[in-house]
């Protein structure tokens, strides 16, 4: 009897595993059924049935975006490796050239929004290589596929309906609504919800064109930073060194201290000199631990973390901005 019980338990376990696997499988038929539900839900968002039918006509199931979302690489590189790939000399050269090309416009926008132009260019360069790499995925298909996958359904559904609003408002045509596999769009790589919150029609042509119009791209980036607390009277941070071990570090607001406090705890400029005697609160971050690069970062870095929560990304933007400032 005991053997029968074990066998039944094993069969039950196999059945549960099989059911779980089947539940995780995503099929074309399942996607088509899910899209019908999305179309019904779109009606409650104020879109008309004929417009919905036309707009959804070319939505396709894209398993590759689900695979990309599930298989994002784990952290396997150091910050030094990351900076070498994200801020190589050729990109710095292009950034300086782009800054000079658009200098008048950038300075006008920077003054209006209270954001130094070098940070606008640094974000532009890190997000889309100055507009050259925007992604060629159909945004609606990508978002619908990711919502169907289910792990972050609400996030991707909210962005799908935001994308529908962008189309309805006429900022971009349906066939030109392209972006990354995750649905990030244009030269600023805004998700649709960010577009609705921050995109700007700076040239006044009735379209917030972050795909083709530099003025709209720059103003949208600046508007995001300004609304999220950017202060153009300050910068992002500085690389430092420690004269003794420090255990209290990180981006938590509770771990921010004035520079004089960090000085007392043994933090020095990277060249060994004392920290500046100014009243600035800073966070100490060690992206790769005490053996890697160490930074004191200010409130503007915290704003960059709202754009992208990767400290590697934030440091890359700050580093590129410094290179732009130096002109090489």
mmCIF file with all atom_site columns, N, CA and C in Angstrom, residues 115 123 221-231 235-236 251 253 297-309 313-314:
data_model
loop_
_atom_site.group_PDB
_atom_site.id
_atom_site.type_symbol
_atom_site.label_atom_id
_atom_site.label_alt_id
_atom_site.label_comp_id
_atom_site.label_asym_id
_atom_site.label_entity_id
_atom_site.label_seq_id
_atom_site.pdbx_PDB_ins_code
_atom_site.Cartn_x
_atom_site.Cartn_y
_atom_site.Cartn_z
_atom_site.occupancy
_atom_site.B_iso_or_equiv
_atom_site.pdbx_formal_charge
_atom_site.auth_seq_id
_atom_site.auth_comp_id
_atom_site.auth_asym_id
_atom_site.auth_atom_id
_atom_site.pdbx_PDB_model_num
ATOM 1  N N  . UNK A 1 115 ? 18.365 72.614 -16.778 1.00 0.00 ? 115 UNK A N  1
ATOM 2  C CA . UNK A 1 115 ? 19.152 71.387 -16.918 1.00 0.00 ? 115 UNK A CA 1
ATOM 3  C C  . UNK A 1 115 ? 20.360 71.694 -17.798 1.00 0.00 ? 115 UNK A C  1
ATOM 4  N N  . UNK A 1 123 ? 22.477 61.782 -21.829 1.00 0.00 ? 123 UNK A N  1
ATOM 5  C CA . UNK A 1 123 ? 21.349 60.853 -21.811 1.00 0.00 ? 123 UNK A CA 1
ATOM 6  C C  . UNK A 1 123 ? 20.963 60.435 -23.219 1.00 0.00 ? 123 UNK A C  1
ATOM 7  N N  . UNK A 1 221 ? 13.700 65.297 -22.764 1.00 0.00 ? 221 UNK A N  1
ATOM 8  C CA . UNK A 1 221 ? 14.687 64.823 -21.792 1.00 0.00 ? 221 UNK A CA 1
ATOM 9  C C  . UNK A 1 221 ? 14.820 65.839 -20.654 1.00 0.00 ? 221 UNK A C  1
ATOM 10 N N  . UNK A 1 222 ? 14.938 67.106 -21.003 1.00 0.00 ? 222 UNK A N  1
ATOM 11 C CA . UNK A 1 222 ? 15.091 68.158 -19.990 1.00 0.00 ? 222 UNK A CA 1
ATOM 12 C C  . UNK A 1 222 ? 13.856 68.250 -19.104 1.00 0.00 ? 222 UNK A C  1
ATOM 13 N N  . UNK A 1 223 ? 12.680 68.120 -19.707 1.00 0.00 ? 223 UNK A N  1
ATOM 14 C CA . UNK A 1 223 ? 11.442 68.201 -18.948 1.00 0.00 ? 223 UNK A CA 1
ATOM 15 C C  . UNK A 1 223 ? 11.342 67.066 -17.936 1.00 0.00 ? 223 UNK A C  1
ATOM 16 N N  . UNK A 1 224 ? 11.750 65.868 -18.343 1.00 0.00 ? 224 UNK A N  1
ATOM 17 C CA . UNK A 1 224 ? 11.762 64.732 -17.416 1.00 0.00 ? 224 UNK A CA 1
ATOM 18 C C  . UNK A 1 224 ? 12.648 65.052 -16.209 1.00 0.00 ? 224 UNK A C  1
ATOM 19 N N  . UNK A 1 225 ? 13.878 65.456 -16.474 1.00 0.00 ? 225 UNK A N  1
ATOM 20 C CA . UNK A 1 225 ? 14.810 65.726 -15.385 1.00 0.00 ? 225 UNK A CA 1
ATOM 21 C C  . UNK A 1 225 ? 14.295 66.846 -14.483 1.00 0.00 ? 225 UNK A C  1
ATOM 22 N N  . UNK A 1 226 ? 13.772 67.900 -15.088 1.00 0.00 ? 226 UNK A N  1
ATOM 23 C CA . UNK A 1 226 ? 13.282 69.036 -14.309 1.00 0.00 ? 226 UNK A CA 1
ATOM 24 C C  . UNK A 1 226 ? 12.123 68.621 -13.404 1.00 0.00 ? 226 UNK A C  1
ATOM 25 N N  . UNK A 1 227 ? 11.196 67.865 -13.952 1.00 0.00 ? 227 UNK A N  1
ATOM 26 C CA . UNK A 1 227 ? 10.031 67.449 -13.167 1.00 0.00 ? 227 UNK A CA 1
ATOM 27 C C  . UNK A 1 227 ? 10.413 66.474 -12.054 1.00 0.00 ? 227 UNK A C  1
ATOM 28 N N  . UNK A 1 228 ? 11.522 65.769 -12.232 1.00 0.00 ? 228 UNK A N  1
ATOM 29 C CA . UNK A 1 228 ? 11.940 64.783 -11.233 1.00 0.00 ? 228 UNK A CA 1
ATOM 30 C C  . UNK A 1 228 ? 12.980 65.338 -10.256 1.00 0.00 ? 228 UNK A C  1
ATOM 31 N N  . UNK A 1 229 ? 13.171 66.665 -10.272 1.00 0.00 ? 229 UNK A N  1
ATOM 32 C CA . UNK A 1 229 ? 13.961 67.279 -9.211  1.00 0.00 ? 229 UNK A CA 1
ATOM 33 C C  . UNK A 1 229 ? 15.370 67.704 -9.555  1.00 0.00 ? 229 UNK A C  1
ATOM 34 N N  . UNK A 1 230 ? 15.686 67.849 -10.841 1.00 0.00 ? 230 UNK A N  1
ATOM 35 C CA . UNK A 1 230 ? 17.041 68.239 -11.238 1.00 0.00 ? 230 UNK A CA 1
ATOM 36 C C  . UNK A 1 230 ? 17.373 69.644 -10.757 1.00 0.00 ? 230 UNK A C  1
ATOM 37 N N  . UNK A 1 231 ? 18.622 69.857 -10.390 1.00 0.00 ? 231 UNK A N  1
ATOM 38 C CA . UNK A 1 231 ? 19.097 71.168 -9.939  1.00 0.00 ? 231 UNK A CA 1
ATOM 39 C C  . UNK A 1 231 ? 20.327 71.535 -10.758 1.00 0.00 ? 231 UNK A C  1
ATOM 40 N N  . UNK A 1 235 ? 25.960 69.338 -9.698  1.00 0.00 ? 235 UNK A N  1
ATOM 41 C CA . UNK A 1 235 ? 26.344 68.338 -10.685 1.00 0.00 ? 235 UNK A CA 1
ATOM 42 C C  . UNK A 1 235 ? 25.846 66.975 -10.218 1.00 0.00 ? 235 UNK A C  1
ATOM 43 N N  . UNK A 1 236 ? 26.470 65.897 -10.659 1.00 0.00 ? 236 UNK A N  1
ATOM 44 C CA . UNK A 1 236 ? 25.950 64.557 -10.365 1.00 0.00 ? 236 UNK A CA 1
ATOM 45 C C  . UNK A 1 236 ? 26.719 63.834 -9.260  1.00 0.00 ? 236 UNK A C  1
ATOM 46 N N  . UNK A 1 251 ? 22.202 54.159 -1.739  1.00 0.00 ? 251 UNK A N  1
ATOM 47 C CA . UNK A 1 251 ? 21.388 55.269 -2.220  1.00 0.00 ? 251 UNK A CA 1
ATOM 48 C C  . UNK A 1 251 ? 20.183 55.581 -1.333  1.00 0.00 ? 251 UNK A C  1
ATOM 49 N N  . UNK A 1 253 ? 18.004 57.368 1.219   1.00 0.00 ? 253 UNK A N  1
ATOM 50 C CA . UNK A 1 253 ? 18.053 58.761 1.674   1.00 0.00 ? 253 UNK A CA 1
ATOM 51 C C  . UNK A 1 253 ? 18.584 58.864 3.108   1.00 0.00 ? 253 UNK A C  1
ATOM 52 N N  . UNK A 1 297 ? 27.745 60.709 -4.664  1.00 0.00 ? 297 UNK A N  1
ATOM 53 C CA . UNK A 1 297 ? 26.779 61.196 -5.655  1.00 0.00 ? 297 UNK A CA 1
ATOM 54 C C  . UNK A 1 297 ? 25.744 62.072 -4.971  1.00 0.00 ? 297 UNK A C  1
ATOM 55 N N  . UNK A 1 298 ? 25.251 63.059 -5.738  1.00 0.00 ? 298 UNK A N  1
ATOM 56 C CA . UNK A 1 298 ? 24.389 64.084 -5.182  1.00 0.00 ? 298 UNK A CA 1
ATOM 57 C C  . UNK A 1 298 ? 22.935 63.871 -5.610  1.00 0.00 ? 298 UNK A C  1
ATOM 58 N N  . UNK A 1 299 ? 22.092 64.837 -5.288  1.00 0.00 ? 299 UNK A N  1
ATOM 59 C CA . UNK A 1 299 ? 20.658 64.690 -5.583  1.00 0.00 ? 299 UNK A CA 1
ATOM 60 C C  . UNK A 1 299 ? 20.382 64.463 -7.065  1.00 0.00 ? 299 UNK A C  1
ATOM 61 N N  . UNK A 1 300 ? 21.183 65.083 -7.938  1.00 0.00 ? 300 UNK A N  1
ATOM 62 C CA . UNK A 1 300 ? 20.949 64.884 -9.365  1.00 0.00 ? 300 UNK A CA 1
ATOM 63 C C  . UNK A 1 300 ? 21.162 63.427 -9.772  1.00 0.00 ? 300 UNK A C  1
ATOM 64 N N  . UNK A 1 301 ? 22.061 62.735 -9.103  1.00 0.00 ? 301 UNK A N  1
ATOM 65 C CA . UNK A 1 301 ? 22.243 61.313 -9.395  1.00 0.00 ? 301 UNK A CA 1
ATOM 66 C C  . UNK A 1 301 ? 20.994 60.535 -9.003  1.00 0.00 ? 301 UNK A C  1
ATOM 67 N N  . UNK A 1 302 ? 20.374 60.924 -7.902  1.00 0.00 ? 302 UNK A N  1
ATOM 68 C CA . UNK A 1 302 ? 19.127 60.280 -7.496  1.00 0.00 ? 302 UNK A CA 1
ATOM 69 C C  . UNK A 1 302 ? 18.044 60.503 -8.555  1.00 0.00 ? 302 UNK A C  1
ATOM 70 N N  . UNK A 1 303 ? 18.069 61.663 -9.195  1.00 0.00 ? 303 UNK A N  1
ATOM 71 C CA . UNK A 1 303 ? 17.129 61.903 -10.294 1.00 0.00 ? 303 UNK A CA 1
ATOM 72 C C  . UNK A 1 303 ? 17.424 60.979 -11.464 1.00 0.00 ? 303 UNK A C  1
ATOM 73 N N  . UNK A 1 304 ? 18.698 60.780 -11.781 1.00 0.00 ? 304 UNK A N  1
ATOM 74 C CA . UNK A 1 304 ? 19.055 59.842 -12.848 1.00 0.00 ? 304 UNK A CA 1
ATOM 75 C C  . UNK A 1 304 ? 18.588 58.434 -12.517 1.00 0.00 ? 304 UNK A C  1
ATOM 76 N N  . UNK A 1 305 ? 18.546 58.082 -11.248 1.00 0.00 ? 305 UNK A N  1
ATOM 77 C CA . UNK A 1 305 ? 18.071 56.760 -10.844 1.00 0.00 ? 305 UNK A CA 1
ATOM 78 C C  . UNK A 1 305 ? 16.577 56.587 -11.108 1.00 0.00 ? 305 UNK A C  1
ATOM 79 N N  . UNK A 1 306 ? 15.839 57.694 -11.176 1.00 0.00 ? 306 UNK A N  1
ATOM 80 C CA . UNK A 1 306 ? 14.428 57.603 -11.539 1.00 0.00 ? 306 UNK A CA 1
ATOM 81 C C  . UNK A 1 306 ? 14.277 57.311 -13.028 1.00 0.00 ? 306 UNK A C  1
ATOM 82 N N  . UNK A 1 307 ? 15.224 57.791 -13.818 1.00 0.00 ? 307 UNK A N  1
ATOM 83 C CA . UNK A 1 307 ? 15.225 57.518 -15.258 1.00 0.00 ? 307 UNK A CA 1
ATOM 84 C C  . UNK A 1 307 ? 15.574 56.048 -15.498 1.00 0.00 ? 307 UNK A C  1
ATOM 85 N N  . UNK A 1 308 ? 16.611 55.589 -14.837 1.00 0.00 ? 308 UNK A N  1
ATOM 86 C CA . UNK A 1 308 ? 17.068 54.202 -14.970 1.00 0.00 ? 308 UNK A CA 1
ATOM 87 C C  . UNK A 1 308 ? 17.689 53.795 -13.643 1.00 0.00 ? 308 UNK A C  1
ATOM 88 N N  . UNK A 1 309 ? 17.193 52.728 -13.041 1.00 0.00 ? 309 UNK A N  1
ATOM 89 C CA . UNK A 1 309 ? 17.598 52.366 -11.679 1.00 0.00 ? 309 UNK A CA 1
ATOM 90 C C  . UNK A 1 309 ? 18.970 51.709 -11.598 1.00 0.00 ? 309 UNK A C  1
ATOM 91 N N  . UNK A 1 313 ? 24.357 52.719 -15.169 1.00 0.00 ? 313 UNK A N  1
ATOM 92 C CA . UNK A 1 313 ? 23.825 53.673 -16.151 1.00 0.00 ? 313 UNK A CA 1
ATOM 93 C C  . UNK A 1 313 ? 24.030 55.104 -15.665 1.00 0.00 ? 313 UNK A C  1
ATOM 94 N N  . UNK A 1 314 ? 23.694 55.360 -14.402 1.00 0.00 ? 314 UNK A N  1
ATOM 95 C CA . UNK A 1 314 ? 23.836 56.711 -13.869 1.00 0.00 ? 314 UNK A CA 1
ATOM 96 C C  . UNK A 1 314 ? 25.264 57.206 -13.919 1.00 0.00 ? 314 UNK A C  1
#
